[in-house]
mmCIF file of N, CA and C in Angstrom:
data_model
loop_
_atom_site.group_PDB
_atom_site.id
_atom_site.type_symbol
_atom_site.label_atom_id
_atom_site.label_comp_id
_atom_site.label_asym_id
_atom_site.label_seq_id
_atom_site.Cartn_x
_atom_site.Cartn_y
_atom_site.Cartn_z
ATOM 1 N N MET A 1 0.829 -1.165 -0.001
ATOM 2 C CA MET A 1 -0.006 -0.007 -0.016
ATOM 3 C C MET A 1 0.889 1.224 0.007
ATOM 4 N N GLU A 2 0.497 2.228 -0.749
ATOM 5 C CA GLU A 2 1.233 3.469 -0.825
ATOM 6 C C GLU A 2 0.335 4.636 -0.548
ATOM 7 N N ALA A 3 0.908 5.600 0.111
ATOM 8 C CA ALA A 3 0.173 6.826 0.397
ATOM 9 C C ALA A 3 1.202 7.985 0.281
ATOM 10 N N THR A 4 0.657 9.168 -0.020
ATOM 11 C CA THR A 4 1.507 10.367 -0.073
ATOM 12 C C THR A 4 1.102 11.280 1.057
ATOM 13 N N LEU A 5 2.071 11.754 1.794
ATOM 14 C CA LEU A 5 1.805 12.704 2.883
ATOM 15 C C LEU A 5 1.567 14.083 2.333
ATOM 16 N N ASP A 6 0.447 14.669 2.689
ATOM 17 C CA ASP A 6 0.075 16.013 2.223
ATOM 18 C C ASP A 6 0.976 17.071 2.902
ATOM 19 N N GLN A 7 1.475 17.974 2.094
ATOM 20 C CA GLN A 7 2.369 19.029 2.613
ATOM 21 C C GLN A 7 1.663 19.953 3.600
ATOM 22 N N ASN A 8 0.352 20.038 3.498
ATOM 23 C CA ASN A 8 -0.424 20.948 4.382
ATOM 24 C C ASN A 8 -0.925 20.229 5.650
ATOM 25 N N SER A 9 -0.617 18.963 5.775
ATOM 26 C CA SER A 9 -1.110 18.222 6.941
ATOM 27 C C SER A 9 -0.346 18.637 8.237
ATOM 28 N N THR A 10 -1.015 18.467 9.327
ATOM 29 C CA THR A 10 -0.379 18.771 10.636
ATOM 30 C C THR A 10 0.849 17.912 10.848
ATOM 31 N N MET A 11 0.765 16.661 10.441
ATOM 32 C CA MET A 11 1.921 15.765 10.618
ATOM 33 C C MET A 11 3.119 16.261 9.851
ATOM 34 N N TYR A 12 2.926 16.663 8.609
ATOM 35 C CA TYR A 12 4.052 17.137 7.778
ATOM 36 C C TYR A 12 4.611 18.430 8.388
ATOM 37 N N GLN A 13 3.764 19.330 8.784
ATOM 38 C CA GLN A 13 4.196 20.599 9.360
ATOM 39 C C GLN A 13 4.968 20.396 10.649
ATOM 40 N N SER A 14 4.518 19.439 11.491
ATOM 41 C CA SER A 14 5.271 19.193 12.750
ATOM 42 C C SER A 14 6.610 18.553 12.444
ATOM 43 N N MET A 15 6.675 17.664 11.443
ATOM 44 C CA MET A 15 7.950 17.051 11.060
ATOM 45 C C MET A 15 8.895 18.124 10.538
ATOM 46 N N ASN A 16 8.362 19.047 9.763
ATOM 47 C CA ASN A 16 9.141 20.145 9.186
ATOM 48 C C ASN A 16 9.758 21.014 10.266
ATOM 49 N N SER A 17 9.105 21.093 11.412
ATOM 50 C CA SER A 17 9.648 21.903 12.503
ATOM 51 C C SER A 17 10.515 21.067 13.491
ATOM 52 N N GLY A 18 10.722 19.827 13.114
ATOM 53 C CA GLY A 18 11.594 18.948 13.941
ATOM 54 C C GLY A 18 10.885 18.165 15.030
ATOM 55 N N GLN A 19 9.574 18.242 15.110
ATOM 56 C CA GLN A 19 8.816 17.488 16.116
ATOM 57 C C GLN A 19 8.289 16.214 15.465
ATOM 58 N N VAL A 20 8.705 15.093 16.024
ATOM 59 C CA VAL A 20 8.334 13.801 15.381
ATOM 60 C C VAL A 20 7.422 12.943 16.199
ATOM 61 N N SER A 21 6.856 13.457 17.299
ATOM 62 C CA SER A 21 6.010 12.593 18.156
ATOM 63 C C SER A 21 4.747 12.138 17.441
ATOM 64 N N LEU A 22 4.084 13.007 16.687
ATOM 65 C CA LEU A 22 2.903 12.629 15.946
ATOM 66 C C LEU A 22 3.297 11.618 14.858
ATOM 67 N N TRP A 23 4.395 11.879 14.178
ATOM 68 C CA TRP A 23 4.861 10.917 13.141
ATOM 69 C C TRP A 23 5.197 9.569 13.792
ATOM 70 N N ASN A 24 5.869 9.534 14.894
ATOM 71 C CA ASN A 24 6.238 8.282 15.543
ATOM 72 C C ASN A 24 4.997 7.445 15.911
ATOM 73 N N SER A 25 3.958 8.164 16.366
ATOM 74 C CA SER A 25 2.680 7.476 16.671
ATOM 75 C C SER A 25 2.075 6.851 15.408
ATOM 76 N N TYR A 26 2.153 7.556 14.314
ATOM 77 C CA TYR A 26 1.649 7.062 13.012
ATOM 78 C C TYR A 26 2.495 5.858 12.577
ATOM 79 N N VAL A 27 3.785 5.947 12.761
ATOM 80 C CA VAL A 27 4.683 4.842 12.375
ATOM 81 C C VAL A 27 4.316 3.592 13.172
ATOM 82 N N ARG A 28 4.090 3.705 14.449
ATOM 83 C CA ARG A 28 3.723 2.549 15.273
ATOM 84 C C ARG A 28 2.427 1.930 14.774
ATOM 85 N N ASP A 29 1.434 2.751 14.436
ATOM 86 C CA ASP A 29 0.139 2.261 13.901
ATOM 87 C C ASP A 29 0.376 1.479 12.606
ATOM 88 N N ILE A 30 1.156 2.039 11.704
ATOM 89 C CA ILE A 30 1.426 1.366 10.440
ATOM 90 C C ILE A 30 2.197 0.057 10.650
ATOM 91 N N GLN A 31 3.128 0.095 11.583
ATOM 92 C CA GLN A 31 3.906 -1.092 11.877
ATOM 93 C C GLN A 31 2.997 -2.239 12.409
ATOM 94 N N GLU A 32 2.115 -1.896 13.279
ATOM 95 C CA GLU A 32 1.171 -2.881 13.833
ATOM 96 C C GLU A 32 0.255 -3.414 12.765
ATOM 97 N N ALA A 33 -0.247 -2.538 11.871
ATOM 98 C CA ALA A 33 -1.121 -3.001 10.802
ATOM 99 C C ALA A 33 -0.361 -3.929 9.838
ATOM 100 N N SER A 34 0.851 -3.576 9.524
ATOM 101 C CA SER A 34 1.698 -4.392 8.652
ATOM 102 C C SER A 34 1.935 -5.765 9.251
ATOM 103 N N GLN A 35 2.212 -5.789 10.562
ATOM 104 C CA GLN A 35 2.459 -7.080 11.258
ATOM 105 C C GLN A 35 1.214 -7.935 11.265
ATOM 106 N N THR A 36 0.038 -7.331 11.531
ATOM 107 C CA THR A 36 -1.196 -8.057 11.543
ATOM 108 C C THR A 36 -1.462 -8.686 10.177
ATOM 109 N N ILE A 37 -1.268 -7.893 9.129
ATOM 110 C CA ILE A 37 -1.496 -8.401 7.753
ATOM 111 C C ILE A 37 -0.523 -9.517 7.456
ATOM 112 N N ALA A 38 0.733 -9.385 7.840
ATOM 113 C CA ALA A 38 1.729 -10.435 7.614
ATOM 114 C C ALA A 38 1.364 -11.706 8.399
ATOM 115 N N ASP A 39 0.860 -11.529 9.608
ATOM 116 C CA ASP A 39 0.445 -12.705 10.419
ATOM 117 C C ASP A 39 -0.694 -13.455 9.769
ATOM 118 N N GLU A 40 -1.513 -12.777 9.012
ATOM 119 C CA GLU A 40 -2.598 -13.409 8.297
ATOM 120 C C GLU A 40 -2.177 -14.001 6.966
ATOM 121 N N LYS A 41 -0.862 -14.002 6.717
ATOM 122 C CA LYS A 41 -0.268 -14.564 5.496
ATOM 123 C C LYS A 41 -0.691 -13.846 4.227
ATOM 124 N N LEU A 42 -0.968 -12.572 4.327
ATOM 125 C CA LEU A 42 -1.292 -11.742 3.189
ATOM 126 C C LEU A 42 -0.089 -10.896 2.825
ATOM 127 N N ASP A 43 1.044 -11.598 2.561
ATOM 128 C CA ASP A 43 2.315 -10.904 2.374
ATOM 129 C C ASP A 43 2.321 -9.864 1.306
ATOM 130 N N SER A 44 1.559 -10.035 0.285
ATOM 131 C CA SER A 44 1.579 -9.016 -0.802
ATOM 132 C C SER A 44 0.956 -7.688 -0.363
ATOM 133 N N MET A 45 0.264 -7.717 0.777
ATOM 134 C CA MET A 45 -0.355 -6.486 1.307
ATOM 135 C C MET A 45 0.315 -5.976 2.552
ATOM 136 N N ALA A 46 1.373 -6.616 2.996
ATOM 137 C CA ALA A 46 2.004 -6.231 4.286
ATOM 138 C C ALA A 46 3.083 -5.202 4.158
ATOM 139 N N THR A 47 3.249 -4.607 2.967
ATOM 140 C CA THR A 47 4.228 -3.552 2.762
ATOM 141 C C THR A 47 3.521 -2.210 2.638
ATOM 142 N N PHE A 48 3.974 -1.252 3.403
ATOM 143 C CA PHE A 48 3.427 0.088 3.436
ATOM 144 C C PHE A 48 4.517 1.049 3.077
ATOM 145 N N LYS A 49 4.209 2.013 2.216
ATOM 146 C CA LYS A 49 5.134 3.093 1.862
ATOM 147 C C LYS A 49 4.410 4.410 1.988
ATOM 148 N N VAL A 50 5.070 5.417 2.603
ATOM 149 C CA VAL A 50 4.568 6.762 2.636
ATOM 150 C C VAL A 50 5.547 7.583 1.803
ATOM 151 N N LEU A 51 5.027 8.113 0.714
ATOM 152 C CA LEU A 51 5.843 8.841 -0.249
ATOM 153 C C LEU A 51 5.910 10.329 0.140
ATOM 154 N N THR A 52 6.998 10.965 -0.264
ATOM 155 C CA THR A 52 7.141 12.382 -0.023
ATOM 156 C C THR A 52 6.185 13.153 -0.951
ATOM 157 N N PRO A 53 5.674 14.275 -0.502
ATOM 158 C CA PRO A 53 4.742 15.032 -1.339
ATOM 159 C C PRO A 53 5.398 15.700 -2.547
ATOM 160 N N THR A 54 6.689 15.957 -2.515
ATOM 161 C CA THR A 54 7.326 16.653 -3.596
ATOM 162 C C THR A 54 8.024 15.735 -4.623
ATOM 163 N N ASP A 55 8.291 14.496 -4.236
ATOM 164 C CA ASP A 55 9.008 13.563 -5.117
ATOM 165 C C ASP A 55 8.462 12.162 -4.834
ATOM 166 N N GLN A 56 7.575 11.667 -5.661
ATOM 167 C CA GLN A 56 6.937 10.400 -5.454
ATOM 168 C C GLN A 56 7.900 9.225 -5.611
ATOM 169 N N ASN A 57 9.128 9.460 -5.950
ATOM 170 C CA ASN A 57 10.133 8.388 -6.009
ATOM 171 C C ASN A 57 10.883 8.260 -4.700
ATOM 172 N N ARG A 58 10.598 9.100 -3.730
ATOM 173 C CA ARG A 58 11.266 9.056 -2.438
ATOM 174 C C ARG A 58 10.230 8.760 -1.340
ATOM 175 N N CYS A 59 10.692 8.069 -0.318
ATOM 176 C CA CYS A 59 9.797 7.649 0.754
ATOM 177 C C CYS A 59 10.150 8.262 2.092
ATOM 178 N N PHE A 60 9.135 8.553 2.857
ATOM 179 C CA PHE A 60 9.301 8.926 4.290
ATOM 180 C C PHE A 60 9.335 7.713 5.160
ATOM 181 N N LEU A 61 8.654 6.662 4.698
ATOM 182 C CA LEU A 61 8.518 5.479 5.518
ATOM 183 C C LEU A 61 8.299 4.233 4.650
ATOM 184 N N ILE A 62 8.986 3.160 5.023
ATOM 185 C CA ILE A 62 8.774 1.853 4.409
ATOM 186 C C ILE A 62 8.678 0.834 5.535
ATOM 187 N N VAL A 63 7.561 0.114 5.603
ATOM 188 C CA VAL A 63 7.375 -0.938 6.604
ATOM 189 C C VAL A 63 7.011 -2.199 5.837
ATOM 190 N N ARG A 64 7.696 -3.275 6.128
ATOM 191 C CA ARG A 64 7.412 -4.561 5.460
ATOM 192 C C ARG A 64 7.335 -5.668 6.513
ATOM 193 N N ASP A 65 6.216 -6.371 6.520
ATOM 194 C CA ASP A 65 5.986 -7.462 7.466
ATOM 195 C C ASP A 65 6.220 -7.077 8.901
ATOM 196 N N GLY A 66 5.764 -5.811 9.231
ATOM 197 C CA GLY A 66 5.875 -5.345 10.593
ATOM 198 C C GLY A 66 7.232 -4.798 10.997
ATOM 199 N N LYS A 67 8.146 -4.808 10.042
ATOM 200 C CA LYS A 67 9.500 -4.329 10.372
ATOM 201 C C LYS A 67 9.742 -3.000 9.567
ATOM 202 N N ILE A 68 10.316 -2.038 10.287
ATOM 203 C CA ILE A 68 10.617 -0.748 9.649
ATOM 204 C C ILE A 68 11.870 -0.910 8.820
ATOM 205 N N LYS A 69 11.749 -0.618 7.533
ATOM 206 C CA LYS A 69 12.900 -0.676 6.630
ATOM 207 C C LYS A 69 13.536 0.713 6.487
ATOM 208 N N TYR A 70 12.689 1.755 6.526
ATOM 209 C CA TYR A 70 13.199 3.104 6.484
ATOM 210 C C TYR A 70 12.174 4.000 7.191
ATOM 211 N N ASN A 71 12.686 4.909 8.010
ATOM 212 C CA ASN A 71 11.833 5.890 8.718
ATOM 213 C C ASN A 71 12.550 7.201 8.749
ATOM 214 N N ILE A 72 12.033 8.215 8.068
ATOM 215 C CA ILE A 72 12.661 9.513 8.028
ATOM 216 C C ILE A 72 12.720 10.156 9.423
ATOM 217 N N GLY A 73 11.823 9.753 10.283
ATOM 218 C CA GLY A 73 11.837 10.264 11.670
ATOM 219 C C GLY A 73 13.154 10.022 12.388
ATOM 220 N N GLU A 74 13.761 8.893 12.063
ATOM 221 C CA GLU A 74 15.075 8.597 12.669
ATOM 222 C C GLU A 74 16.135 9.598 12.191
ATOM 223 N N ASP A 75 16.033 10.018 10.931
ATOM 224 C CA ASP A 75 16.958 11.007 10.396
ATOM 225 C C ASP A 75 16.756 12.359 11.018
ATOM 226 N N LEU A 76 15.482 12.674 11.328
ATOM 227 C CA LEU A 76 15.156 14.005 11.890
ATOM 228 C C LEU A 76 15.575 14.142 13.357
ATOM 229 N N THR A 77 15.702 13.038 14.057
ATOM 230 C CA THR A 77 16.079 13.104 15.490
ATOM 231 C C THR A 77 17.564 12.955 15.690
ATOM 232 N N ASN A 78 18.304 12.659 14.660
ATOM 233 C CA ASN A 78 19.773 12.540 14.771
ATOM 234 C C ASN A 78 20.463 13.830 14.460
#
């Protein structure tokens, strides 16, 4: 599943200002959903990607089978 984060969303604006708590909550929800789908053996549906609003070839988040493969939030807190 793929989604694009809206540049005008509260989540995007808070990430832009360096606050990632809302984003981290969203990531946990996506991770749990991905794990649940993987547990049901629906592997083709257990991958989630959140694309950047300005470049659909780049991702903010990739979760596969309940495991985080990439999370921009980690880059923002370092």
